[in-house]
């Protein structure tokens, strides 16, 4: 048995606001969307620019 897997990370860079709109549209506006920069709560315009973003989306009713 061969467990030879090739992992390929493929991504497309998005601008933050346009990505938030994509997320909202995907859930028809029925979601809570929190953004973290480098594992900390992110606020647009904050002093330090994060290296990467994490998006946590919770579906609401």
PDB file of C-alpha atoms in Angstrom:
ATOM      1  CA  UNK A   1       0.000   0.000   0.000  1.00  0.00           C
ATOM      2  CA  UNK A   2       1.428   3.343  -1.001  1.00  0.00           C
ATOM      3  CA  UNK A   3       0.568   6.360   1.102  1.00  0.00           C
ATOM      4  CA  UNK A   4       2.297   8.783  -1.230  1.00  0.00           C
ATOM      5  CA  UNK A   5       0.256  11.962  -1.292  1.00  0.00           C
ATOM      6  CA  UNK A   6       1.218  15.231  -2.863  1.00  0.00           C
ATOM      7  CA  UNK A   7      -0.120  18.220  -0.983  1.00  0.00           C
ATOM      8  CA  UNK A   8      -0.716  21.315  -3.044  1.00  0.00           C
ATOM      9  CA  UNK A   9      -1.833  24.557  -1.478  1.00  0.00           C
ATOM     10  CA  UNK A  10      -3.580  26.712  -4.001  1.00  0.00           C
ATOM     11  CA  UNK A  11      -4.854  30.144  -3.114  1.00  0.00           C
ATOM     12  CA  UNK A  12      -6.029  33.336  -4.685  1.00  0.00           C
ATOM     13  CA  UNK A  13      -5.223  36.607  -2.918  1.00  0.00           C
ATOM     14  CA  UNK A  14      -8.305  38.696  -2.166  1.00  0.00           C
ATOM     15  CA  UNK A  15      -8.731  42.199  -0.829  1.00  0.00           C
ATOM     16  CA  UNK A  16     -10.281  42.068   2.633  1.00  0.00           C
ATOM     17  CA  UNK A  17     -13.474  44.039   1.958  1.00  0.00           C
ATOM     18  CA  UNK A  18     -14.252  42.270  -1.307  1.00  0.00           C
ATOM     19  CA  UNK A  19     -13.686  38.881   0.348  1.00  0.00           C
ATOM     20  CA  UNK A  20     -16.051  39.835   3.192  1.00  0.00           C
ATOM     21  CA  UNK A  21     -18.690  40.608   0.556  1.00  0.00           C
ATOM     22  CA  UNK A  22     -18.142  37.202  -1.074  1.00  0.00           C
ATOM     23  CA  UNK A  23     -18.615  35.514   2.310  1.00  0.00           C
ATOM     24  CA  UNK A  24     -21.786  37.507   3.085  1.00  0.00           C
ATOM     25  CA  UNK A  25     -23.228  36.732  -0.341  1.00  0.00           C
ATOM     26  CA  UNK A  26     -22.443  33.028   0.068  1.00  0.00           C
ATOM     27  CA  UNK A  27     -24.517  32.931   3.250  1.00  0.00           C
ATOM     28  CA  UNK A  28     -27.167  35.350   1.917  1.00  0.00           C
ATOM     29  CA  UNK A  29     -26.189  37.769   4.688  1.00  0.00           C
ATOM     30  CA  UNK A  30     -27.115  35.260   7.405  1.00  0.00           C
ATOM     31  CA  UNK A  31     -23.751  34.888   9.097  1.00  0.00           C
ATOM     32  CA  UNK A  32     -21.384  36.276  11.676  1.00  0.00           C
ATOM     33  CA  UNK A  33     -17.960  36.936  10.196  1.00  0.00           C
ATOM     34  CA  UNK A  34     -14.906  37.549  12.378  1.00  0.00           C
ATOM     35  CA  UNK A  35     -11.480  38.318  10.997  1.00  0.00           C
ATOM     36  CA  UNK A  36      -8.242  37.533  12.799  1.00  0.00           C
ATOM     37  CA  UNK A  37      -4.808  38.721  11.769  1.00  0.00           C
ATOM     38  CA  UNK A  38      -1.978  36.506  12.961  1.00  0.00           C
ATOM     39  CA  UNK A  39      -4.396  34.839  15.446  1.00  0.00           C
ATOM     40  CA  UNK A  40      -5.468  38.176  17.003  1.00  0.00           C
ATOM     41  CA  UNK A  41      -8.719  40.084  16.526  1.00  0.00           C
ATOM     42  CA  UNK A  42      -8.216  42.324  13.500  1.00  0.00           C
ATOM     43  CA  UNK A  43      -9.544  45.843  13.100  1.00  0.00           C
ATOM     44  CA  UNK A  44      -9.067  47.509   9.691  1.00  0.00           C
ATOM     45  CA  UNK A  45      -6.636  50.391   9.945  1.00  0.00           C
ATOM     46  CA  UNK A  46      -4.884  49.080  13.031  1.00  0.00           C
ATOM     47  CA  UNK A  47      -1.202  49.952  13.311  1.00  0.00           C
ATOM     48  CA  UNK A  48       0.402  46.593  12.579  1.00  0.00           C
ATOM     49  CA  UNK A  49      -0.467  44.851   9.317  1.00  0.00           C
ATOM     50  CA  UNK A  50      -0.824  41.070   9.797  1.00  0.00           C
ATOM     51  CA  UNK A  51       1.055  38.557   7.647  1.00  0.00           C
ATOM     52  CA  UNK A  52      -2.119  36.547   7.065  1.00  0.00           C
ATOM     53  CA  UNK A  53      -5.818  36.551   7.882  1.00  0.00           C
ATOM     54  CA  UNK A  54      -8.069  33.893   9.357  1.00  0.00           C
ATOM     55  CA  UNK A  55     -11.791  34.135   8.659  1.00  0.00           C
ATOM     56  CA  UNK A  56     -14.262  32.540  11.053  1.00  0.00           C
ATOM     57  CA  UNK A  57     -17.805  32.393   9.715  1.00  0.00           C
ATOM     58  CA  UNK A  58     -20.791  31.258  11.753  1.00  0.00           C
ATOM     59  CA  UNK A  59     -24.083  30.657   9.991  1.00  0.00           C
ATOM     60  CA  UNK A  60     -27.060  32.362  11.639  1.00  0.00           C
ATOM     61  CA  UNK A  61     -30.755  31.745  11.141  1.00  0.00           C
TER      62      UNK A  61
END
